[in-house]
């Protein structure tokens, strides 16, 4: 006889009928709850088909759309890309055990179902033996993952309580600390009773599953039972079973399966199912591109941005339900890490609650938290289910700004940008001051050029950033690159305005710049500011521009590779690199900085996982309590490397870290430079100048 097993062993027709009635009732209850969620998602805006992947836009996808869906599912769900790159040392493997165990069990159950209810009867022979041992293996994998999660949650919750106790003591000792400290500290580490019940249910499911297998073997032993090795071993311990005992275990396991179906839409493990849809339809726009708000949209909705959750897109609403409350986003948030109110995990939960209740979004999150975001995208990068926190936050900011809720120094910056086209309010003529004594070609002089050197507001007028600007201009000159600058014709890219939420000021400045690009037939741009770089590269296309945009480290890296410049090689350990968020994380450029200055050391949070200096999202222009500056934490990390020079590749980072480095080491001489300066110093002296000397106008 071939190895196999009989389905519904010892079950008469009425028992089978009862089973089907119960299963269909449980599935109906599950479907009813899912329909409720889908109805909530559908209150959102339809997706912008031209910019977002066609997921959710069509019930029947085109071949191109289906390819995108499948690719995203393969990478982000089946490949677990985000989880594998997680910073959590024990969290990531645990999650992989649960995911692959769960998927294995679903696949095995589906195969069994096809065999039972279709004309194809393949559950026998060698297939059966492989199937049974694989089923036991994935069950064990799932069991290990769930047990690991239970233990981990238990200890994390205890350490969460320890942190809360510590926060209480700190608050008692210093009443000036933000009173939100307690709530703020508790959130990312907490576990609710629901979490333990969910894990308990999953544990029960898998254990009763093995018990059922063992009971079948105990009741009806076969020569090939060893292939079901877990159940077989269990059966050896429990001895023989009567039919009644076997049926009791069968119903006991079935009961928990039915409970699982009914509560699945309410349990966190629903994210495994949601993640398929979220990944399939995920926006295909780059991380650094914010959505364009059109005047037509404003006229139609009679508002700017998001007031109620239904003002988000359907995909963004659906993504909220995929949140597994893992807290990865909060753990990496620079604002949360310096004791601010902002907690990205809580932002997602509050918007989810607003989606259910119909309340306004901003009051739930609080304006204080909304303005604290630096738009660094660390949360987005860390989120395993692809939630785009920055999209969620900026769209609410847009609504607040349109209603006049922004005041103080940030509002002053917006007025300055509007009136002078310079974020610090300096007149256009000041944009050419840095050129004095140098021979810098200007577009308006009419010469040919291959690259527009985009200087930016800080690059033109901030004393530290001007050093970078001069170094870049000198390097381009030395390498024989034909470049030109716009000088007083350059206007702020509008990046700070857009990220604060003043969308139409961004569009006004960007439209002006695009028309200047057209006037001079600009094709390629190089800039030393990652914020300008991101905006020009990823967002100006929304206003009709098509440019090839380079960060200065990228172009300089090319020149080093070609042999037109010599890479800098400081003594190993002398220079610590701070990766800018908008270069390394948002635009995934990690190699270029390291290729122009070799042998740099980095703090643990580097590359795509770099730690924000606190300047992005308009925070540069907002008041900051000295004890809550993200740059202080970053400066400590950089100094802990033991380096005596800190190298940056962003004028904003340079401004923020300058103060923090001085504060951290008031008596130490810590040098703060841009990579371009180090590269310039490394060039051999020649006709066009050498270390520290910028080429002058002849
Ligand atoms: S938003 Fe993403 S990273 Fe944050 S808790 Fe939810 S699933 Fe985790
Ligand atoms: S973008 Fe940065 S600052 Fe804003 S919530 Fe995310 S991690 Fe925090």
XYZ file of C-alpha atoms and ligand atoms in Angstrom:
714
model
C 0.000 0.000 0.000
C 1.228 3.499 -0.873
C 1.922 5.939 1.940
C -1.085 8.278 2.367
C -3.703 9.234 4.912
C -7.439 9.423 4.892
C -9.074 12.824 5.279
C -11.932 13.041 7.810
C -10.900 9.722 9.323
C -13.857 8.165 11.248
C -16.148 11.114 10.384
C -19.765 10.422 9.392
C -21.706 12.710 7.029
C -23.488 14.771 9.790
C -20.146 15.533 11.460
C -18.695 16.634 8.136
C -21.753 18.825 7.499
C -21.341 20.434 10.927
C -17.686 21.099 10.149
C -18.538 22.814 6.844
C -21.278 24.939 8.435
C -18.860 26.118 11.134
C -16.028 26.824 8.692
C -18.245 28.774 6.285
C -19.747 30.754 9.168
C -16.280 31.659 10.467
C -15.111 32.626 6.973
C -18.248 34.720 6.468
C -17.566 36.554 9.727
C -13.983 37.146 8.601
C -15.090 38.418 5.182
C -17.658 40.724 6.769
C -14.941 42.346 8.905
C -12.584 42.649 5.923
C -15.363 44.264 3.874
C -15.723 46.811 6.645
C -12.019 47.719 6.372
C -12.082 47.839 2.566
C -15.049 50.227 2.765
C -12.952 52.515 4.995
C -9.993 52.398 2.580
C -12.270 53.228 -0.313
C -13.236 56.520 1.303
C -9.730 57.713 0.278
C -8.609 59.535 -2.837
C -8.142 57.397 -5.930
C -4.513 56.884 -6.763
C -2.769 59.177 -9.195
C -2.319 56.655 -12.001
C 0.410 58.576 -13.728
C 2.648 58.543 -10.690
C 1.699 55.554 -8.609
C 1.937 51.963 -9.598
C -1.399 50.835 -10.980
C -2.056 48.656 -7.949
C -5.644 49.021 -6.701
C -6.507 51.200 -9.694
C -7.779 48.414 -11.825
C -9.552 45.241 -10.893
C -8.009 43.574 -13.908
C -4.401 44.704 -14.181
C -2.585 45.227 -17.440
C 0.410 43.007 -18.087
C 2.699 45.884 -17.082
C 0.775 46.475 -13.840
C 0.725 42.784 -13.005
C 4.504 42.648 -13.507
C 4.964 45.529 -11.054
C 2.668 43.872 -8.522
C 4.450 40.538 -8.742
C 7.893 42.152 -8.567
C 6.947 44.125 -5.447
C 5.398 41.082 -3.779
C 8.476 39.003 -4.589
C 10.873 41.618 -3.191
C 9.037 43.027 -0.204
C 6.755 40.211 0.939
C 8.234 36.893 -0.132
C 11.809 38.223 -0.080
C 11.183 40.167 3.178
C 13.698 42.799 1.991
C 12.912 45.345 4.690
C 12.945 42.811 7.517
C 16.239 41.317 6.376
C 17.881 44.746 6.412
C 16.418 45.585 9.815
C 18.669 46.915 12.573
C 16.932 44.713 15.153
C 19.294 41.863 15.889
C 16.798 39.403 17.344
C 13.611 40.918 15.886
C 14.481 40.265 12.253
C 15.230 36.494 12.412
C 12.243 35.984 14.704
C 9.996 37.723 12.215
C 11.430 35.637 9.356
C 10.710 32.414 11.292
C 7.094 33.467 11.862
C 6.570 34.679 8.296
C 8.082 31.724 6.472
C 6.529 29.281 8.959
C 3.107 30.862 8.453
C 3.430 30.941 4.664
C 4.606 27.312 4.676
C 1.557 26.253 6.689
C -0.789 28.195 4.394
C 0.802 26.594 1.321
C 0.615 23.111 2.836
C -3.050 23.558 3.806
C -3.871 24.857 0.326
C -2.219 21.837 -1.324
C -4.147 19.512 0.956
C -7.390 21.360 0.141
C -6.799 20.990 -3.613
C -6.176 17.284 -3.172
C -9.339 16.847 -1.085
C -11.772 18.914 -3.165
C -10.493 18.500 -6.731
C -10.344 15.486 -9.051
C -6.523 15.416 -8.714
C -5.502 12.972 -6.007
C -1.792 13.366 -5.514
C -1.528 13.088 -1.725
C 0.220 9.730 -1.743
C 3.526 7.944 -2.338
C 6.754 9.946 -2.389
C 4.840 13.251 -2.638
C 3.024 12.367 0.586
C 6.273 11.572 2.397
C 7.938 14.826 1.313
C 4.770 16.782 2.089
C 4.375 15.363 5.596
C 7.974 15.959 6.674
C 7.939 19.468 5.128
C 4.658 20.245 6.888
C 6.196 19.269 10.227
C 9.299 21.325 9.474
C 7.421 24.544 8.667
C 5.253 23.924 11.731
C 8.402 23.748 13.848
C 9.782 26.908 12.229
C 6.527 28.695 13.077
C 6.578 27.307 16.623
C 10.126 28.575 17.191
C 9.225 32.027 15.798
C 6.115 32.379 17.945
C 7.867 31.177 21.124
C 10.745 33.564 20.395
C 8.270 36.419 19.951
C 6.550 35.624 23.246
C 9.817 35.562 25.192
C 11.069 38.686 23.443
C 7.866 40.599 24.086
C 7.941 39.592 27.737
C 11.461 40.943 28.206
C 10.919 44.011 26.022
C 7.832 44.912 28.004
C 9.806 44.545 31.219
C 12.583 46.735 29.851
C 9.875 49.147 28.657
C 8.623 49.375 32.231
C 12.201 49.965 33.395
C 12.504 52.854 30.944
C 9.200 54.301 32.147
C 10.443 54.078 35.754
C 13.635 55.800 34.707
C 11.625 58.512 32.923
C 9.532 59.005 36.085
C 12.680 59.540 38.116
C 14.058 61.979 35.543
C 10.810 63.922 35.589
C 10.841 64.116 39.379
C 14.448 65.310 39.355
C 13.908 67.854 36.567
C 10.363 69.227 36.277
C 11.413 71.188 33.165
C 11.546 68.014 31.118
C 8.691 67.584 28.668
C 5.775 65.989 30.543
C 5.162 63.823 27.461
C 8.371 61.994 28.317
C 6.478 59.207 30.051
C 4.022 58.457 27.277
C 6.740 59.005 24.746
C 9.138 56.485 26.260
C 6.554 53.835 26.805
C 5.148 53.576 23.303
C 7.722 51.738 21.175
C 8.440 49.045 23.708
C 5.014 48.372 25.097
C 2.985 45.209 24.561
C -0.736 45.056 25.054
C -2.738 42.131 26.368
C -3.930 41.734 22.771
C -0.326 40.998 21.688
C 0.055 38.207 24.209
C -3.404 36.802 23.385
C -2.540 36.811 19.674
C 0.742 35.029 20.195
C -0.981 32.637 22.620
C -3.597 31.816 19.978
C -0.957 31.136 17.322
C 0.983 28.975 19.742
C -2.201 27.047 20.575
C -2.918 26.558 16.868
C 0.443 25.056 16.077
C 0.639 22.901 19.215
C -2.887 21.521 18.774
C -1.993 20.895 15.114
C 0.905 18.682 16.164
C -1.265 17.051 18.819
C -3.862 16.209 16.174
C -1.178 14.629 13.999
C 0.051 12.607 16.982
C -3.504 11.543 17.857
C -4.127 10.302 14.319
C -0.957 8.207 14.518
C -1.868 6.976 18.013
C -5.304 5.950 16.791
C -4.452 4.616 13.335
C -0.730 3.786 13.100
C 0.813 3.161 9.676
C 4.217 1.889 8.558
C 5.189 5.254 7.028
C 4.269 7.455 10.012
C 7.897 8.320 10.755
C 7.815 10.917 7.933
C 5.482 12.987 10.166
C 8.356 13.060 12.608
C 6.971 15.489 15.194
C 3.593 13.783 15.433
C 5.256 10.372 15.376
C 7.544 11.216 18.314
C 4.605 12.688 20.239
C 2.512 9.568 19.531
C 5.244 7.357 20.978
C 4.947 9.262 24.244
C 1.152 9.427 24.479
C 0.465 5.792 23.451
C -2.657 4.524 21.703
C -5.818 6.642 21.321
C -9.444 5.664 20.975
C -11.606 7.040 18.136
C -13.410 9.283 20.639
C -10.150 10.682 21.985
C -8.915 11.298 18.433
C -12.162 13.081 17.470
C -12.025 15.215 20.619
C -8.541 16.439 19.689
C -9.720 16.966 16.103
C -12.586 19.247 17.234
C -10.368 20.983 19.768
C -7.890 21.969 17.027
C -10.732 22.918 14.668
C -12.206 25.174 17.351
C -8.962 27.208 17.492
C -8.782 27.342 13.699
C -12.283 28.818 13.635
C -11.357 31.336 16.346
C -8.317 32.265 14.251
C -10.472 32.951 11.162
C -12.865 35.108 13.150
C -10.261 37.235 14.929
C -7.686 37.420 12.090
C -8.874 40.825 10.795
C -8.460 42.217 14.320
C -5.092 40.665 15.107
C -1.738 42.132 14.252
C -0.913 39.071 12.210
C -3.364 40.426 9.631
C -0.386 42.435 8.404
C 0.940 39.298 6.701
C -2.156 39.318 4.474
C -2.374 43.135 4.139
C 1.292 43.330 3.245
C 0.609 41.549 -0.067
C -1.795 44.274 -1.170
C 0.270 47.138 0.258
C 3.413 45.895 -1.480
C 1.626 45.198 -4.765
C 0.172 48.697 -5.031
C 2.999 50.623 -3.407
C 3.793 54.047 -4.852
C 6.484 53.784 -7.496
C 7.595 57.335 -6.725
C 11.014 57.801 -5.088
C 11.147 58.129 -1.314
C 12.139 61.784 -1.715
C 9.219 62.809 -3.912
C 6.217 64.411 -2.258
C 2.925 64.411 -4.091
C 2.001 67.472 -6.127
C -1.131 69.299 -4.993
C -2.868 70.839 -7.986
C -5.130 73.892 -8.011
C -7.839 71.673 -9.504
C -7.624 69.454 -6.437
C -7.881 72.465 -4.118
C -10.884 73.824 -6.028
C -12.576 70.447 -5.943
C -11.919 69.639 -2.288
C -11.953 73.266 -1.074
C -8.924 72.556 1.091
C -5.194 71.936 0.880
C -3.712 68.663 2.125
C -5.293 66.337 4.645
C -7.837 67.269 7.288
C -9.696 63.975 7.611
C -8.207 60.547 7.001
C -10.346 60.161 3.881
C -8.221 62.906 2.261
C -5.326 60.424 1.978
C -5.076 58.063 -0.959
C -6.644 54.624 -0.739
C -3.212 53.055 -0.706
C -2.097 55.205 2.228
C -5.244 54.257 4.170
C -4.773 50.575 3.402
C -1.141 50.776 4.524
C -2.284 51.910 7.990
C -3.971 48.554 8.509
C -0.740 46.757 7.648
C 1.048 48.302 10.643
C 2.195 45.543 12.991
C 3.093 48.046 15.739
C 6.640 46.756 15.800
C 8.015 50.183 16.792
C 10.928 50.049 14.331
C 9.943 53.495 13.004
C 9.959 55.021 16.463
C 13.258 53.466 17.447
C 15.036 55.238 14.590
C 13.207 58.566 14.818
C 15.680 61.361 15.658
C 12.928 63.428 17.260
C 11.715 60.614 19.513
C 15.273 59.763 20.447
C 15.879 63.189 21.957
C 12.703 63.034 24.036
C 10.311 64.902 21.759
C 6.605 64.154 21.473
C 6.793 62.847 17.901
C 6.413 59.096 17.718
C 5.918 57.798 14.147
C 4.343 54.540 15.277
C 1.800 56.534 17.211
C 1.250 58.813 14.190
C 0.200 55.753 12.191
C -2.065 54.520 14.991
C -3.700 57.933 15.441
C -4.436 58.271 11.731
C -5.842 54.753 11.773
C -8.121 55.716 14.645
C -9.126 58.891 12.777
C -9.965 56.737 9.748
C -12.343 54.706 11.898
C -13.871 57.558 13.883
C -14.018 60.259 11.202
C -12.204 62.713 13.500
C -9.735 65.317 12.205
C -6.195 63.988 11.925
C -4.093 66.903 13.235
C -5.607 67.109 16.743
C -5.132 63.376 17.215
C -1.428 63.528 16.350
C -0.994 67.022 17.912
C 0.501 69.979 16.072
C 3.577 69.867 18.303
C 4.417 66.379 17.048
C 3.648 67.248 13.425
C 6.107 70.162 13.372
C 8.835 68.075 15.030
C 9.352 65.835 12.000
C 12.593 66.430 10.092
C 11.278 64.408 7.110
C 14.480 62.363 7.420
C 12.620 59.228 6.229
C 14.361 56.996 8.765
C 10.917 55.687 9.731
C 9.945 55.004 6.123
C 13.203 53.192 5.498
C 12.767 51.070 8.625
C 9.110 50.152 8.176
C 8.782 46.500 7.094
C 5.326 47.064 5.616
C 6.310 50.079 3.479
C 4.279 52.732 5.311
C 5.260 56.235 4.108
C 5.198 58.315 7.272
C 6.567 61.467 5.635
C 3.721 61.506 3.077
C 1.281 61.119 5.966
C 2.827 63.919 8.032
C 3.476 66.479 5.275
C -0.067 66.220 3.938
C -1.419 67.205 7.376
C 1.142 70.014 7.626
C -0.140 71.342 4.293
C -3.595 71.646 5.734
C -2.322 73.335 8.897
C -0.260 75.845 6.906
C -3.218 76.645 4.657
C -5.250 77.389 7.782
C -2.579 79.723 9.162
C -1.500 77.413 11.985
C 2.233 78.004 11.441
C 3.834 80.862 13.353
C 7.251 81.894 14.677
C 10.565 81.530 12.916
C 9.339 78.937 10.414
C 6.587 81.290 9.246
C 9.224 84.037 8.940
C 11.288 81.740 6.714
C 8.282 81.248 4.430
C 7.737 85.013 4.174
C 11.434 85.523 3.447
C 11.433 82.875 0.768
C 8.353 84.424 -0.804
C 9.774 87.947 -0.848
C 13.494 87.408 -1.548
C 13.599 83.855 -2.967
C 16.238 83.153 -0.314
C 15.390 81.028 2.731
C 17.318 83.343 5.077
C 15.906 86.464 3.430
C 19.122 87.732 1.827
C 18.917 89.810 -1.349
C 19.585 88.128 -4.698
C 22.789 90.146 -5.215
C 24.331 88.447 -2.137
C 24.268 85.165 -4.071
C 27.306 86.345 -6.018
C 29.401 87.503 -3.026
C 31.203 84.158 -2.677
C 32.519 84.506 -6.239
C 34.533 87.627 -5.469
C 38.162 87.076 -6.335
C 37.362 83.868 -8.224
C 36.746 83.329 -11.890
C 33.260 81.849 -11.892
C 31.394 81.646 -15.214
C 27.783 82.861 -15.129
C 25.017 81.589 -17.409
C 24.001 85.118 -18.308
C 27.480 85.740 -19.776
C 26.496 83.434 -22.609
C 29.375 80.928 -22.647
C 28.804 77.246 -23.304
C 28.628 74.981 -20.288
C 27.980 71.286 -19.638
C 26.904 71.557 -15.999
C 24.928 74.141 -14.124
C 26.532 74.450 -10.681
C 23.498 74.958 -8.439
C 24.780 76.732 -5.321
C 21.675 76.968 -3.112
C 20.735 79.521 -0.431
C 23.128 78.208 2.241
C 25.898 77.485 -0.262
C 25.839 81.090 -1.432
C 25.676 82.913 1.876
C 26.417 80.765 4.946
C 30.090 81.290 5.860
C 30.772 77.572 6.401
C 28.842 76.406 3.344
C 30.580 79.030 1.190
C 33.853 77.161 1.826
C 32.223 74.067 0.291
C 30.960 76.077 -2.655
C 34.415 77.484 -3.332
C 36.004 74.056 -3.047
C 33.515 72.527 -5.514
C 34.015 75.372 -8.007
C 37.783 74.992 -7.675
C 37.657 71.223 -8.203
C 35.435 71.538 -11.269
C 37.805 74.147 -12.675
C 40.834 71.975 -11.961
C 39.225 68.953 -13.639
C 38.395 71.017 -16.716
C 34.610 70.772 -16.339
C 32.699 73.417 -18.285
C 30.263 74.758 -15.707
C 28.347 77.939 -15.018
C 26.353 79.400 -12.135
C 23.104 81.332 -12.085
C 24.223 83.811 -9.416
C 21.420 86.251 -8.681
C 19.093 84.442 -11.109
C 18.984 81.420 -8.775
C 15.990 81.191 -6.426
C 15.478 78.845 -3.481
C 14.426 75.417 -4.811
C 11.427 75.641 -2.484
C 12.391 72.428 -0.661
C 12.054 73.806 2.893
C 8.717 75.422 2.016
C 7.377 72.177 0.531
C 8.403 70.067 3.486
C 6.984 72.509 5.985
C 3.724 72.259 4.061
C 3.653 75.471 1.975
C 3.087 73.611 -1.293
C 2.230 76.573 -3.478
C 5.288 78.574 -2.457
C 7.346 75.551 -3.509
C 5.544 75.423 -6.835
C 6.065 79.156 -7.396
C 9.826 78.969 -6.765
C 10.222 75.724 -8.686
C 8.335 77.123 -11.698
C 10.616 80.154 -11.716
C 13.708 77.961 -11.623
C 12.361 75.663 -14.337
C 11.826 78.664 -16.625
C 15.425 79.783 -15.969
C 16.649 76.266 -16.831
C 14.717 76.458 -20.080
C 16.138 79.907 -20.838
C 19.706 78.612 -20.571
C 18.929 75.150 -21.969
C 20.242 73.481 -18.834
C 20.578 69.712 -19.160
C 22.820 68.743 -16.257
C 22.999 70.156 -12.746
C 25.497 69.579 -9.965
C 24.859 70.772 -6.432
C 26.511 70.435 -3.029
C 23.185 70.494 -1.169
C 21.388 67.116 -0.839
C 18.069 68.894 -0.239
C 18.373 70.861 -3.499
C 19.672 67.671 -5.141
C 16.596 65.718 -4.061
C 14.163 68.405 -5.067
C 15.746 69.022 -8.485
C 16.165 65.310 -9.185
C 12.913 63.880 -7.857
C 10.397 66.698 -7.704
C 11.077 69.218 -10.464
C 9.835 66.703 -13.009
C 6.341 67.409 -11.636
C 6.729 70.940 -13.050
C 7.987 69.926 -16.448
C 11.742 69.864 -15.917
C 13.890 66.995 -17.165
C 17.375 67.346 -15.767
C 20.230 65.021 -15.064
C 21.088 65.936 -11.475
C 24.282 65.099 -9.568
C 25.292 65.597 -5.998
C 28.788 67.078 -5.945
C 30.230 63.874 -4.454
C 28.848 61.902 -7.417
C 30.426 64.104 -10.068
C 33.672 64.383 -8.100
C 33.736 60.614 -7.714
C 33.465 60.245 -11.501
C 36.342 62.696 -11.925
C 38.460 60.753 -9.427
C 37.710 57.498 -11.259
C 38.697 59.075 -14.585
C 41.958 60.289 -13.046
C 41.116 63.991 -13.430
C 41.296 64.423 -9.647
C 43.235 62.578 -6.947
C 41.254 61.010 -4.078
C 42.015 62.330 -0.596
C 43.605 59.799 1.749
C 43.721 61.100 5.317
C 45.322 58.972 8.026
C 43.048 56.043 8.898
C 40.690 57.083 11.694
C 41.352 60.821 11.431
C 38.142 61.671 9.574
C 34.611 60.621 10.546
C 31.931 60.772 7.866
C 28.386 61.919 8.525
C 26.087 60.681 5.738
C 23.313 63.195 4.951
C 19.774 61.738 5.057
C 18.785 63.190 1.680
C 21.862 61.745 -0.008
C 22.426 58.362 1.650
C 18.972 57.250 2.696
C 16.559 59.117 0.469
C 18.654 58.904 -2.716
C 20.682 55.813 -1.816
C 24.066 57.350 -2.600
C 26.516 55.870 -0.142
C 29.580 55.037 -2.236
C 30.432 58.397 -3.834
C 31.449 60.164 -0.579
C 33.656 57.201 0.382
C 35.343 57.096 -2.993
C 36.572 60.698 -2.965
C 37.915 60.634 0.597
C 39.279 57.240 1.569
C 39.762 55.590 4.951
C 37.052 57.504 6.766
C 35.464 56.030 9.877
C 31.714 56.074 10.473
C 29.490 55.861 13.548
C 27.253 52.766 13.785
C 24.366 54.747 12.277
C 25.721 55.405 8.807
C 24.974 54.874 5.127
C 21.267 54.395 4.499
C 20.742 54.071 8.233
C 22.349 57.412 8.997
C 21.139 59.546 11.889
C 19.524 62.876 11.050
C 21.185 66.142 12.137
C 17.743 67.633 12.716
C 17.696 70.298 9.979
C 15.375 68.798 7.355
C 11.653 69.327 6.970
C 12.078 73.014 7.756
C 13.392 72.248 11.279
C 16.454 74.367 10.471
C 14.212 77.407 10.933
C 12.338 76.279 14.039
C 13.167 76.977 17.656
C 14.770 74.031 19.422
C 15.286 73.415 23.118
C 19.067 72.928 23.628
C 18.424 69.592 25.357
C 16.416 68.299 22.399
C 18.738 68.921 19.466
C 19.125 65.783 17.322
C 22.494 67.193 16.199
C 23.881 66.823 19.749
C 23.260 63.095 19.670
C 24.774 62.861 16.211
C 27.835 64.887 17.235
C 28.438 62.520 20.171
C 28.283 59.529 17.845
C 30.758 61.110 15.440
C 33.153 62.062 18.236
C 32.934 58.570 19.713
C 34.724 57.315 16.603
C 37.835 59.082 17.926
C 38.230 61.157 14.757
C 39.506 64.715 14.963
C 37.817 65.841 11.750
C 34.146 65.483 10.923
C 33.319 65.456 7.213
C 29.881 66.328 5.879
C 28.338 66.541 2.425
C 25.457 68.908 3.149
C 25.356 72.575 4.157
C 22.449 71.977 6.555
C 24.344 69.213 8.395
C 27.339 71.521 8.578
C 25.327 74.282 10.242
C 23.625 71.936 12.732
C 26.724 69.919 13.638
C 28.891 73.039 13.963
C 27.113 74.157 17.137
C 26.746 70.665 18.561
C 30.401 69.738 18.088
C 31.440 72.934 19.849
C 29.024 72.207 22.667
C 30.216 68.600 23.013
C 33.939 69.450 22.986
C 34.264 73.125 23.949
C 38.013 72.820 24.490
C 38.873 70.394 21.720
C 39.786 71.462 18.235
C 37.403 69.349 16.162
C 37.529 70.308 12.530
C 34.273 70.378 10.545
C 34.640 70.288 6.760
C 32.829 69.265 3.625
C 34.254 66.335 1.656
C 34.902 68.735 -1.227
C 37.322 70.703 0.946
C 39.267 67.577 1.893
C 39.382 66.595 -1.765
C 40.538 70.048 -2.812
C 43.314 70.004 -0.196
C 44.509 66.679 -1.587
C 45.032 67.987 -5.115
C 48.622 68.614 -6.106
C 49.468 72.300 -6.554
C 49.161 73.524 -10.120
C 48.120 76.375 -12.333
C 44.607 76.462 -10.956
C 45.553 76.428 -7.282
C 46.181 73.912 -4.508
C 45.241 73.093 -0.934
C 43.502 75.986 0.766
C 43.958 78.299 -2.178
C 40.984 78.715 -4.433
C 41.617 79.611 -8.064
C 41.450 83.350 -8.424
C 40.300 85.540 -11.285
C 43.355 86.359 -13.351
S 4.612 51.970 10.989
Fe 5.884 50.296 10.225
S 7.752 50.396 11.479
Fe 6.196 51.630 12.514
S 5.243 50.269 13.990
Fe 4.007 50.152 12.121
S 4.862 48.439 10.960
Fe 6.378 48.969 12.531
S 10.777 61.346 9.037
Fe 12.372 61.242 10.621
S 11.750 62.777 12.121
Fe 9.941 62.389 10.843
S 8.817 60.812 11.940
Fe 10.130 59.771 10.486
S 11.993 59.282 11.629
Fe 10.875 60.831 12.822
